[in-house]
PDB file of N, CA and C in Angstrom:
ATOM      1  N   MET O   1      -4.968  12.939   1.217  1.00 91.00           N
ATOM      2  CA  MET O   1      -4.516  11.651   0.713  1.00 91.00           C
ATOM      3  C   MET O   1      -4.721  11.591  -0.793  1.00 91.00           C
ATOM      4  N   LEU O   2      -3.776  10.972  -1.460  1.00 96.00           N
ATOM      5  CA  LEU O   2      -3.808  10.792  -2.898  1.00 96.00           C
ATOM      6  C   LEU O   2      -3.943   9.295  -3.187  1.00 96.00           C
ATOM      7  N   VAL O   3      -4.802   8.937  -4.119  1.00 98.00           N
ATOM      8  CA  VAL O   3      -4.943   7.558  -4.566  1.00 98.00           C
ATOM      9  C   VAL O   3      -4.320   7.466  -5.957  1.00 98.00           C
ATOM     10  N   ARG O   4      -3.446   6.508  -6.143  1.00 98.00           N
ATOM     11  CA  ARG O   4      -2.763   6.333  -7.419  1.00 98.00           C
ATOM     12  C   ARG O   4      -3.198   5.008  -8.030  1.00 98.00           C
ATOM     13  N   ILE O   5      -3.660   5.075  -9.273  1.00 98.00           N
ATOM     14  CA  ILE O   5      -4.079   3.891 -10.019  1.00 98.00           C
ATOM     15  C   ILE O   5      -3.204   3.809 -11.262  1.00 98.00           C
ATOM     16  N   VAL O   6      -2.575   2.669 -11.463  1.00 98.00           N
ATOM     17  CA  VAL O   6      -1.715   2.475 -12.626  1.00 98.00           C
ATOM     18  C   VAL O   6      -2.181   1.226 -13.363  1.00 98.00           C
ATOM     19  N   LYS O   7      -2.439   1.383 -14.659  1.00 98.00           N
ATOM     20  CA  LYS O   7      -2.847   0.266 -15.523  1.00 98.00           C
ATOM     21  C   LYS O   7      -1.643  -0.162 -16.347  1.00 98.00           C
ATOM     22  N   MET O   8      -1.362  -1.472 -16.311  1.00 98.00           N
ATOM     23  CA  MET O   8      -0.215  -2.018 -17.026  1.00 98.00           C
ATOM     24  C   MET O   8      -0.648  -3.225 -17.849  1.00 98.00           C
ATOM     25  N   SER O   9      -0.220  -3.254 -19.099  1.00 98.00           N
ATOM     26  CA  SER O   9      -0.513  -4.373 -19.989  1.00 98.00           C
ATOM     27  C   SER O   9       0.802  -5.049 -20.362  1.00 98.00           C
ATOM     28  N   PHE O  10       0.872  -6.355 -20.141  1.00 98.00           N
ATOM     29  CA  PHE O  10       2.112  -7.101 -20.326  1.00 98.00           C
ATOM     30  C   PHE O  10       2.018  -8.079 -21.486  1.00 98.00           C
ATOM     31  N   GLU O  11       3.183  -8.377 -22.043  1.00 98.00           N
ATOM     32  CA  GLU O  11       3.269  -9.492 -22.969  1.00 98.00           C
ATOM     33  C   GLU O  11       2.829 -10.731 -22.189  1.00 98.00           C
ATOM     34  N   PRO O  12       1.932 -11.535 -22.739  1.00 97.00           N
ATOM     35  CA  PRO O  12       1.464 -12.708 -21.986  1.00 97.00           C
ATOM     36  C   PRO O  12       2.586 -13.626 -21.496  1.00 97.00           C
ATOM     37  N   THR O  13       3.646 -13.733 -22.259  1.00 98.00           N
ATOM     38  CA  THR O  13       4.759 -14.602 -21.844  1.00 98.00           C
ATOM     39  C   THR O  13       5.598 -13.985 -20.725  1.00 98.00           C
ATOM     40  N   LYS O  14       5.348 -12.733 -20.382  1.00 98.00           N
ATOM     41  CA  LYS O  14       6.127 -12.026 -19.372  1.00 98.00           C
ATOM     42  C   LYS O  14       5.377 -11.863 -18.042  1.00 98.00           C
ATOM     43  N   ILE O  15       4.162 -12.386 -17.948  1.00 98.00           N
ATOM     44  CA  ILE O  15       3.344 -12.200 -16.745  1.00 98.00           C
ATOM     45  C   ILE O  15       4.007 -12.799 -15.513  1.00 98.00           C
ATOM     46  N   GLU O  16       4.504 -14.014 -15.617  1.00 98.00           N
ATOM     47  CA  GLU O  16       5.116 -14.658 -14.451  1.00 98.00           C
ATOM     48  C   GLU O  16       6.349 -13.883 -13.987  1.00 98.00           C
ATOM     49  N   GLU O  17       7.098 -13.332 -14.920  1.00 97.00           N
ATOM     50  CA  GLU O  17       8.263 -12.525 -14.552  1.00 97.00           C
ATOM     51  C   GLU O  17       7.816 -11.264 -13.808  1.00 97.00           C
ATOM     52  N   PHE O  18       6.759 -10.618 -14.306  1.00 98.00           N
ATOM     53  CA  PHE O  18       6.234  -9.445 -13.611  1.00 98.00           C
ATOM     54  C   PHE O  18       5.781  -9.800 -12.200  1.00 98.00           C
ATOM     55  N   LEU O  19       5.018 -10.889 -12.070  1.00 98.00           N
ATOM     56  CA  LEU O  19       4.505 -11.278 -10.757  1.00 98.00           C
ATOM     57  C   LEU O  19       5.643 -11.601  -9.783  1.00 98.00           C
ATOM     58  N   ALA O  20       6.688 -12.235 -10.262  1.00 97.00           N
ATOM     59  CA  ALA O  20       7.841 -12.532  -9.411  1.00 97.00           C
ATOM     60  C   ALA O  20       8.534 -11.243  -8.976  1.00 97.00           C
ATOM     61  N   ASN O  21       8.683 -10.304  -9.904  1.00 97.00           N
ATOM     62  CA  ASN O  21       9.285  -9.009  -9.565  1.00 97.00           C
ATOM     63  C   ASN O  21       8.425  -8.270  -8.541  1.00 97.00           C
ATOM     64  N   PHE O  22       7.116  -8.265  -8.744  1.00 98.00           N
ATOM     65  CA  PHE O  22       6.219  -7.567  -7.816  1.00 98.00           C
ATOM     66  C   PHE O  22       6.307  -8.194  -6.421  1.00 98.00           C
ATOM     67  N   GLU O  23       6.321  -9.502  -6.376  1.00 98.00           N
ATOM     68  CA  GLU O  23       6.425 -10.205  -5.094  1.00 98.00           C
ATOM     69  C   GLU O  23       7.698  -9.795  -4.352  1.00 98.00           C
ATOM     70  N   ALA O  24       8.771  -9.612  -5.089  1.00 97.00           N
ATOM     71  CA  ALA O  24      10.056  -9.278  -4.480  1.00 97.00           C
ATOM     72  C   ALA O  24      10.111  -7.846  -3.945  1.00 97.00           C
ATOM     73  N   VAL O  25       9.306  -6.934  -4.508  1.00 97.00           N
ATOM     74  CA  VAL O  25       9.419  -5.515  -4.119  1.00 97.00           C
ATOM     75  C   VAL O  25       8.178  -4.946  -3.441  1.00 97.00           C
ATOM     76  N   LYS O  26       7.100  -5.687  -3.378  1.00 98.00           N
ATOM     77  CA  LYS O  26       5.845  -5.112  -2.886  1.00 98.00           C
ATOM     78  C   LYS O  26       5.945  -4.565  -1.466  1.00 98.00           C
ATOM     79  N   GLU O  27       6.663  -5.252  -0.581  1.00 98.00           N
ATOM     80  CA  GLU O  27       6.803  -4.762   0.792  1.00 98.00           C
ATOM     81  C   GLU O  27       7.645  -3.489   0.841  1.00 98.00           C
ATOM     82  N   LYS O  28       8.655  -3.413  -0.007  1.00 98.00           N
ATOM     83  CA  LYS O  28       9.483  -2.204  -0.050  1.00 98.00           C
ATOM     84  C   LYS O  28       8.666  -1.010  -0.535  1.00 98.00           C
ATOM     85  N   ILE O  29       7.834  -1.231  -1.551  1.00 98.00           N
ATOM     86  CA  ILE O  29       6.979  -0.141  -2.042  1.00 98.00           C
ATOM     87  C   ILE O  29       6.004   0.267  -0.948  1.00 98.00           C
ATOM     88  N   ARG O  30       5.330  -0.704  -0.359  1.00 98.00           N
ATOM     89  CA  ARG O  30       4.332  -0.416   0.670  1.00 98.00           C
ATOM     90  C   ARG O  30       4.949   0.304   1.869  1.00 98.00           C
ATOM     91  N   ASN O  31       6.187  -0.020   2.193  1.00 98.00           N
ATOM     92  CA  ASN O  31       6.852   0.597   3.337  1.00 98.00           C
ATOM     93  C   ASN O  31       7.624   1.858   2.992  1.00 98.00           C
ATOM     94  N   PHE O  32       7.554   2.293   1.733  1.00 98.00           N
ATOM     95  CA  PHE O  32       8.207   3.537   1.353  1.00 98.00           C
ATOM     96  C   PHE O  32       7.505   4.685   2.082  1.00 98.00           C
ATOM     97  N   GLU O  33       8.278   5.662   2.523  1.00 98.00           N
ATOM     98  CA  GLU O  33       7.704   6.772   3.290  1.00 98.00           C
ATOM     99  C   GLU O  33       6.557   7.432   2.523  1.00 98.00           C
ATOM    100  N   GLY O  34       5.404   7.516   3.178  1.00 98.00           N
ATOM    101  CA  GLY O  34       4.236   8.158   2.586  1.00 98.00           C
ATOM    102  C   GLY O  34       3.250   7.203   1.955  1.00 98.00           C
ATOM    103  N   CYS O  35       3.651   5.943   1.696  1.00 98.00           N
ATOM    104  CA  CYS O  35       2.727   4.960   1.121  1.00 98.00           C
ATOM    105  C   CYS O  35       1.948   4.308   2.261  1.00 98.00           C
ATOM    106  N   LYS O  36       0.623   4.368   2.186  1.00 98.00           N
ATOM    107  CA  LYS O  36      -0.223   3.844   3.253  1.00 98.00           C
ATOM    108  C   LYS O  36      -0.972   2.567   2.876  1.00 98.00           C
ATOM    109  N   PHE O  37      -0.952   2.208   1.577  1.00 98.00           N
ATOM    110  CA  PHE O  37      -1.767   1.082   1.127  1.00 98.00           C
ATOM    111  C   PHE O  37      -1.294   0.704  -0.269  1.00 98.00           C
ATOM    112  N   LEU O  38      -1.263  -0.591  -0.574  1.00 98.00           N
ATOM    113  CA  LEU O  38      -0.871  -1.048  -1.907  1.00 98.00           C
ATOM    114  C   LEU O  38      -1.604  -2.335  -2.224  1.00 98.00           C
ATOM    115  N   GLU O  39      -2.214  -2.372  -3.397  1.00 98.00           N
ATOM    116  CA  GLU O  39      -2.848  -3.599  -3.880  1.00 98.00           C
ATOM    117  C   GLU O  39      -2.518  -3.777  -5.356  1.00 98.00           C
ATOM    118  N   LEU O  40      -2.557  -5.028  -5.797  1.00 98.00           N
ATOM    119  CA  LEU O  40      -2.376  -5.380  -7.199  1.00 98.00           C
ATOM    120  C   LEU O  40      -3.630  -6.114  -7.646  1.00 98.00           C
ATOM    121  N   TYR O  41      -4.176  -5.693  -8.781  1.00 98.00           N
ATOM    122  CA  TYR O  41      -5.374  -6.319  -9.351  1.00 98.00           C
ATOM    123  C   TYR O  41      -5.049  -6.862 -10.736  1.00 98.00           C
ATOM    124  N   ARG O  42      -5.817  -7.894 -11.135  1.00 98.00           N
ATOM    125  CA  ARG O  42      -5.689  -8.477 -12.469  1.00 98.00           C
ATOM    126  C   ARG O  42      -7.058  -8.488 -13.121  1.00 98.00           C
ATOM    127  N   ASP O  43      -7.123  -8.031 -14.358  1.00 98.00           N
ATOM    128  CA  ASP O  43      -8.379  -8.022 -15.089  1.00 98.00           C
ATOM    129  C   ASP O  43      -8.884  -9.460 -15.263  1.00 98.00           C
ATOM    130  N   GLN O  44     -10.163  -9.679 -15.018  1.00 98.00           N
ATOM    131  CA  GLN O  44     -10.730 -11.026 -15.100  1.00 98.00           C
ATOM    132  C   GLN O  44     -10.829 -11.544 -16.530  1.00 98.00           C
ATOM    133  N   ASN O  45     -10.994 -10.655 -17.475  1.00 98.00           N
ATOM    134  CA  ASN O  45     -11.199 -11.076 -18.865  1.00 98.00           C
ATOM    135  C   ASN O  45      -9.940 -10.952 -19.718  1.00 98.00           C
ATOM    136  N   THR O  46      -9.172  -9.930 -19.510  1.00 98.00           N
ATOM    137  CA  THR O  46      -7.927  -9.726 -20.249  1.00 98.00           C
ATOM    138  C   THR O  46      -6.804  -9.908 -19.240  1.00 98.00           C
ATOM    139  N   THR O  47      -6.369 -11.146 -19.083  1.00 97.00           N
ATOM    140  CA  THR O  47      -5.535 -11.525 -17.938  1.00 97.00           C
ATOM    141  C   THR O  47      -4.094 -11.028 -18.011  1.00 97.00           C
ATOM    142  N   ASN O  48      -3.725 -10.330 -19.081  1.00 98.00           N
ATOM    143  CA  ASN O  48      -2.390  -9.733 -19.123  1.00 98.00           C
ATOM    144  C   ASN O  48      -2.444  -8.252 -18.724  1.00 98.00           C
ATOM    145  N   ILE O  49      -3.602  -7.778 -18.261  1.00 98.00           N
ATOM    146  CA  ILE O  49      -3.744  -6.408 -17.780  1.00 98.00           C
ATOM    147  C   ILE O  49      -3.835  -6.424 -16.257  1.00 98.00           C
ATOM    148  N   PHE O  50      -2.987  -5.590 -15.638  1.00 98.00           N
ATOM    149  CA  PHE O  50      -2.915  -5.470 -14.186  1.00 98.00           C
ATOM    150  C   PHE O  50      -3.058  -4.008 -13.791  1.00 98.00           C
ATOM    151  N   PHE O  51      -3.468  -3.800 -12.551  1.00 98.00           N
ATOM    152  CA  PHE O  51      -3.583  -2.464 -11.987  1.00 98.00           C
ATOM    153  C   PHE O  51      -2.937  -2.455 -10.615  1.00 98.00           C
ATOM    154  N   THR O  52      -2.187  -1.399 -10.314  1.00 98.00           N
ATOM    155  CA  THR O  52      -1.792  -1.168  -8.933  1.00 98.00           C
ATOM    156  C   THR O  52      -2.676  -0.051  -8.400  1.00 98.00           C
ATOM    157  N   TYR O  53      -2.986  -0.155  -7.137  1.00 97.00           N
ATOM    158  CA  TYR O  53      -3.862   0.790  -6.446  1.00 97.00           C
ATOM    159  C   TYR O  53      -3.164   1.111  -5.141  1.00 97.00           C
ATOM    160  N   SER O  54      -2.773   2.367  -4.959  1.00 98.00           N
ATOM    161  CA  SER O  54      -2.027   2.724  -3.761  1.00 98.00           C
ATOM    162  C   SER O  54      -2.508   4.044  -3.188  1.00 98.00           C
ATOM    163  N   TYR O  55      -2.333   4.179  -1.879  1.00 98.00           N
ATOM    164  CA  TYR O  55      -2.655   5.414  -1.158  1.00 98.00           C
ATOM    165  C   TYR O  55      -1.344   6.067  -0.746  1.00 98.00           C
ATOM    166  N   TRP O  56      -1.267   7.378  -0.952  1.00 98.00           N
ATOM    167  CA  TRP O  56      -0.098   8.157  -0.575  1.00 98.00           C
ATOM    168  C   TRP O  56      -0.546   9.331   0.270  1.00 98.00           C
ATOM    169  N   ASN O  57       0.264   9.693   1.247  1.00 97.00           N
ATOM    170  CA  ASN O  57      -0.074  10.834   2.099  1.00 97.00           C
ATOM    171  C   ASN O  57      -0.219  12.115   1.289  1.00 97.00           C
ATOM    172  N   SER O  58       0.637  12.268   0.274  1.00 96.00           N
ATOM    173  CA  SER O  58       0.634  13.499  -0.507  1.00 96.00           C
ATOM    174  C   SER O  58       1.261  13.248  -1.873  1.00 96.00           C
ATOM    175  N   GLU O  59       1.093  14.214  -2.758  1.00 96.00           N
ATOM    176  CA  GLU O  59       1.731  14.143  -4.067  1.00 96.00           C
ATOM    177  C   GLU O  59       3.256  14.179  -3.918  1.00 96.00           C
ATOM    178  N   ASP O  60       3.734  14.934  -2.936  1.00 97.00           N
ATOM    179  CA  ASP O  60       5.182  14.972  -2.686  1.00 97.00           C
ATOM    180  C   ASP O  60       5.720  13.586  -2.336  1.00 97.00           C
ATOM    181  N   ASP O  61       4.982  12.836  -1.511  1.00 98.00           N
ATOM    182  CA  ASP O  61       5.416  11.480  -1.155  1.00 98.00           C
ATOM    183  C   ASP O  61       5.454  10.585  -2.390  1.00 98.00           C
ATOM    184  N   LEU O  62       4.429  10.669  -3.221  1.00 97.00           N
ATOM    185  CA  LEU O  62       4.406   9.879  -4.453  1.00 97.00           C
ATOM    186  C   LEU O  62       5.579  10.270  -5.345  1.00 97.00           C
ATOM    187  N   ASN O  63       5.817  11.557  -5.493  1.00 97.00           N
ATOM    188  CA  ASN O  63       6.925  12.007  -6.332  1.00 97.00           C
ATOM    189  C   ASN O  63       8.277  11.599  -5.766  1.00 97.00           C
ATOM    190  N   ASN O  64       8.409  11.605  -4.438  1.00 98.00           N
ATOM    191  CA  ASN O  64       9.655  11.122  -3.831  1.00 98.00           C
ATOM    192  C   ASN O  64       9.880   9.658  -4.185  1.00 98.00           C
ATOM    193  N   TYR O  65       8.829   8.864  -4.160  1.00 98.00           N
ATOM    194  CA  TYR O  65       8.939   7.459  -4.569  1.00 98.00           C
ATOM    195  C   TYR O  65       9.310   7.365  -6.049  1.00 98.00           C
ATOM    196  N   ARG O  66       8.625   8.133  -6.888  1.00 96.00           N
ATOM    197  CA  ARG O  66       8.853   8.057  -8.332  1.00 96.00           C
ATOM    198  C   ARG O  66      10.268   8.483  -8.726  1.00 96.00           C
ATOM    199  N   HIS O  67      10.937   9.248  -7.859  1.00 98.00           N
ATOM    200  CA  HIS O  67      12.313   9.682  -8.134  1.00 98.00           C
ATOM    201  C   HIS O  67      13.346   8.904  -7.313  1.00 98.00           C
ATOM    202  N   SER O  68      12.903   7.864  -6.635  1.00 98.00           N
ATOM    203  CA  SER O  68      13.795   7.104  -5.758  1.00 98.00           C
ATOM    204  C   SER O  68      14.543   6.001  -6.519  1.00 98.00           C
ATOM    205  N   GLU O  69      15.603   5.521  -5.892  1.00 97.00           N
ATOM    206  CA  GLU O  69      16.349   4.383  -6.439  1.00 97.00           C
ATOM    207  C   GLU O  69      15.459   3.137  -6.476  1.00 97.00           C
ATOM    208  N   LEU O  70      14.581   2.989  -5.488  1.00 97.00           N
ATOM    209  CA  LEU O  70      13.659   1.852  -5.483  1.00 97.00           C
ATOM    210  C   LEU O  70      12.807   1.849  -6.742  1.00 97.00           C
ATOM    211  N   PHE O  71      12.174   2.987  -7.045  1.00 97.00           N
ATOM    212  CA  PHE O  71      11.325   3.061  -8.234  1.00 97.00           C
ATOM    213  C   PHE O  71      12.139   2.818  -9.500  1.00 97.00           C
ATOM    214  N   LYS O  72      13.312   3.415  -9.576  1.00 97.00           N
ATOM    215  CA  LYS O  72      14.144   3.234 -10.770  1.00 97.00           C
ATOM    216  C   LYS O  72      14.427   1.757 -11.011  1.00 97.00           C
ATOM    217  N   GLY O  73      14.707   1.007  -9.938  1.00 96.00           N
ATOM    218  CA  GLY O  73      14.945  -0.426 -10.077  1.00 96.00           C
ATOM    219  C   GLY O  73      13.697  -1.191 -10.474  1.00 96.00           C
ATOM    220  N   VAL O  74      12.576  -0.852  -9.830  1.00 96.00           N
ATOM    221  CA  VAL O  74      11.299  -1.499 -10.161  1.00 96.00           C
ATOM    222  C   VAL O  74      10.959  -1.242 -11.623  1.00 96.00           C
ATOM    223  N   TRP O  75      11.085   0.012 -12.032  1.00 95.00           N
ATOM    224  CA  TRP O  75      10.711   0.388 -13.402  1.00 95.00           C
ATOM    225  C   TRP O  75      11.641  -0.259 -14.421  1.00 95.00           C
ATOM    226  N   ALA O  76      12.925  -0.347 -14.109  1.00 96.00           N
ATOM    227  CA  ALA O  76      13.873  -0.974 -15.032  1.00 96.00           C
ATOM    228  C   ALA O  76      13.525  -2.439 -15.276  1.00 96.00           C
ATOM    229  N   ASN O  77      13.013  -3.116 -14.251  1.00 96.00           N
ATOM    230  CA  ASN O  77      12.609  -4.522 -14.404  1.00 96.00           C
ATOM    231  C   ASN O  77      11.251  -4.673 -15.063  1.00 96.00           C
ATOM    232  N   THR O  78      10.362  -3.701 -14.864  1.00 97.00           N
ATOM    233  CA  THR O  78       8.981  -3.825 -15.329  1.00 97.00           C
ATOM    234  C   THR O  78       8.789  -3.324 -16.758  1.00 97.00           C
ATOM    235  N   LYS O  79       9.391  -2.215 -17.094  1.00 96.00           N
ATOM    236  CA  LYS O  79       9.162  -1.572 -18.391  1.00 96.00           C
ATOM    237  C   LYS O  79       9.377  -2.498 -19.594  1.00 96.00           C
ATOM    238  N   PRO O  80      10.428  -3.326 -19.623  1.00 97.00           N
ATOM    239  CA  PRO O  80      10.626  -4.197 -20.798  1.00 97.00           C
ATOM    240  C   PRO O  80       9.548  -5.268 -20.976  1.00 97.00           C
ATOM    241  N   LEU O  81       8.708  -5.465 -19.964  1.00 98.00           N
ATOM    242  CA  LEU O  81       7.696  -6.520 -20.014  1.00 98.00           C
ATOM    243  C   LEU O  81       6.376  -6.051 -20.622  1.00 98.00           C
ATOM    244  N   PHE O  82       6.208  -4.733 -20.774  1.00 98.00           N
ATOM    245  CA  PHE O  82       4.957  -4.168 -21.286  1.00 98.00           C
ATOM    246  C   PHE O  82       4.750  -4.485 -22.764  1.00 98.00           C
ATOM    247  N   ASN O  83       3.470  -4.580 -23.146  1.00 97.00           N
ATOM    248  CA  ASN O  83       3.127  -4.645 -24.564  1.00 97.00           C
ATOM    249  C   ASN O  83       2.293  -3.430 -24.985  1.00 97.00           C
ATOM    250  N   ALA O  84       2.095  -2.498 -24.058  1.00 97.00           N
ATOM    251  CA  ALA O  84       1.388  -1.243 -24.331  1.00 97.00           C
ATOM    252  C   ALA O  84       1.871  -0.219 -23.305  1.00 97.00           C
ATOM    253  N   LYS O  85       1.708   1.038 -23.642  1.00 97.00           N
ATOM    254  CA  LYS O  85       2.127   2.100 -22.733  1.00 97.00           C
ATOM    255  C   LYS O  85       1.264   2.062 -21.470  1.00 97.00           C
ATOM    256  N   PRO O  86       1.897   2.095 -20.284  1.00 97.00           N
ATOM    257  CA  PRO O  86       1.098   2.114 -19.052  1.00 97.00           C
ATOM    258  C   PRO O  86       0.350   3.440 -18.919  1.00 97.00           C
ATOM    259  N   GLU O  87      -0.733   3.398 -18.172  1.00 98.00           N
ATOM    260  CA  GLU O  87      -1.528   4.591 -17.899  1.00 98.00           C
ATOM    261  C   GLU O  87      -1.597   4.768 -16.393  1.00 98.00           C
ATOM    262  N   ALA O  88      -1.610   6.024 -15.933  1.00 98.00           N
ATOM    263  CA  ALA O  88      -1.643   6.284 -14.495  1.00 98.00           C
ATOM    264  C   ALA O  88      -2.552   7.465 -14.204  1.00 98.00           C
ATOM    265  N   TRP O  89      -3.240   7.366 -13.064  1.00 98.00           N
ATOM    266  CA  TRP O  89      -4.119   8.427 -12.604  1.00 98.00           C
ATOM    267  C   TRP O  89      -3.855   8.679 -11.130  1.00 98.00           C
ATOM    268  N   SER O  90      -3.822   9.938 -10.759  1.00 97.00           N
ATOM    269  CA  SER O  90      -3.815  10.344  -9.353  1.00 97.00           C
ATOM    270  C   SER O  90      -5.185  10.932  -9.079  1.00 97.00           C
ATOM    271  N   VAL O  91      -5.890  10.341  -8.114  1.00 97.00           N
ATOM    272  CA  VAL O  91      -7.283  10.736  -7.870  1.00 97.00           C
ATOM    273  C   VAL O  91      -7.505  10.999  -6.394  1.00 97.00           C
ATOM    274  N   ASP O  92      -8.565  11.745  -6.104  1.00 94.00           N
ATOM    275  CA  ASP O  92      -9.002  11.978  -4.736  1.00 94.00           C
ATOM    276  C   ASP O  92     -10.179  11.061  -4.438  1.00 94.00           C
ATOM    277  N   LYS O  93     -10.159  10.429  -3.290  1.00 92.00           N
ATOM    278  CA  LYS O  93     -11.275   9.568  -2.876  1.00 92.00           C
ATOM    279  C   LYS O  93     -12.439  10.471  -2.473  1.00 92.00           C
ATOM    280  N   ILE O  94     -13.597  10.221  -3.038  1.00 93.00           N
ATOM    281  CA  ILE O  94     -14.797  10.994  -2.742  1.00 93.00           C
ATOM    282  C   ILE O  94     -15.659  10.272  -1.711  1.00 93.00           C
ATOM    283  N   ALA O  95     -15.783   8.965  -1.857  1.00 94.00           N
ATOM    284  CA  ALA O  95     -16.609   8.188  -0.925  1.00 94.00           C
ATOM    285  C   ALA O  95     -16.030   6.794  -0.803  1.00 94.00           C
ATOM    286  N   SER O  96     -16.209   6.195   0.367  1.00 91.00           N
ATOM    287  CA  SER O  96     -15.773   4.828   0.610  1.00 91.00           C
ATOM    288  C   SER O  96     -16.793   4.176   1.535  1.00 91.00           C
ATOM    289  N   LEU O  97     -17.336   3.041   1.102  1.00 95.00           N
ATOM    290  CA  LEU O  97     -18.334   2.341   1.893  1.00 95.00           C
ATOM    291  C   LEU O  97     -17.810   0.949   2.246  1.00 95.00           C
ATOM    292  N   LYS O  98     -18.105   0.486   3.437  1.00 90.00           N
ATOM    293  CA  LYS O  98     -17.662  -0.848   3.857  1.00 90.00           C
ATOM    294  C   LYS O  98     -18.863  -1.701   4.176  1.00 90.00           C
TER     295      LYS O  98
END
């Protein structure tokens, strides 16, 4: 399993537009083949910074999403809203406690 973390910083005036876009596509992303989990986080102190946190079966599944028409549409709507370059990490889960 691959864990994908993406940090996104938005123009403050564009936050509501981003949230509306995310609401419209979140189920499609979550139901994309290979995606097992999806969450959206917002920084408590810098409220125009958001993170997506997702689980993918494999790097191939993530790459299939990243090259899909769904991603292209999501990215086309999201990219103009940024005020800084997004950052992304693909990581392996080492430990999880409940």
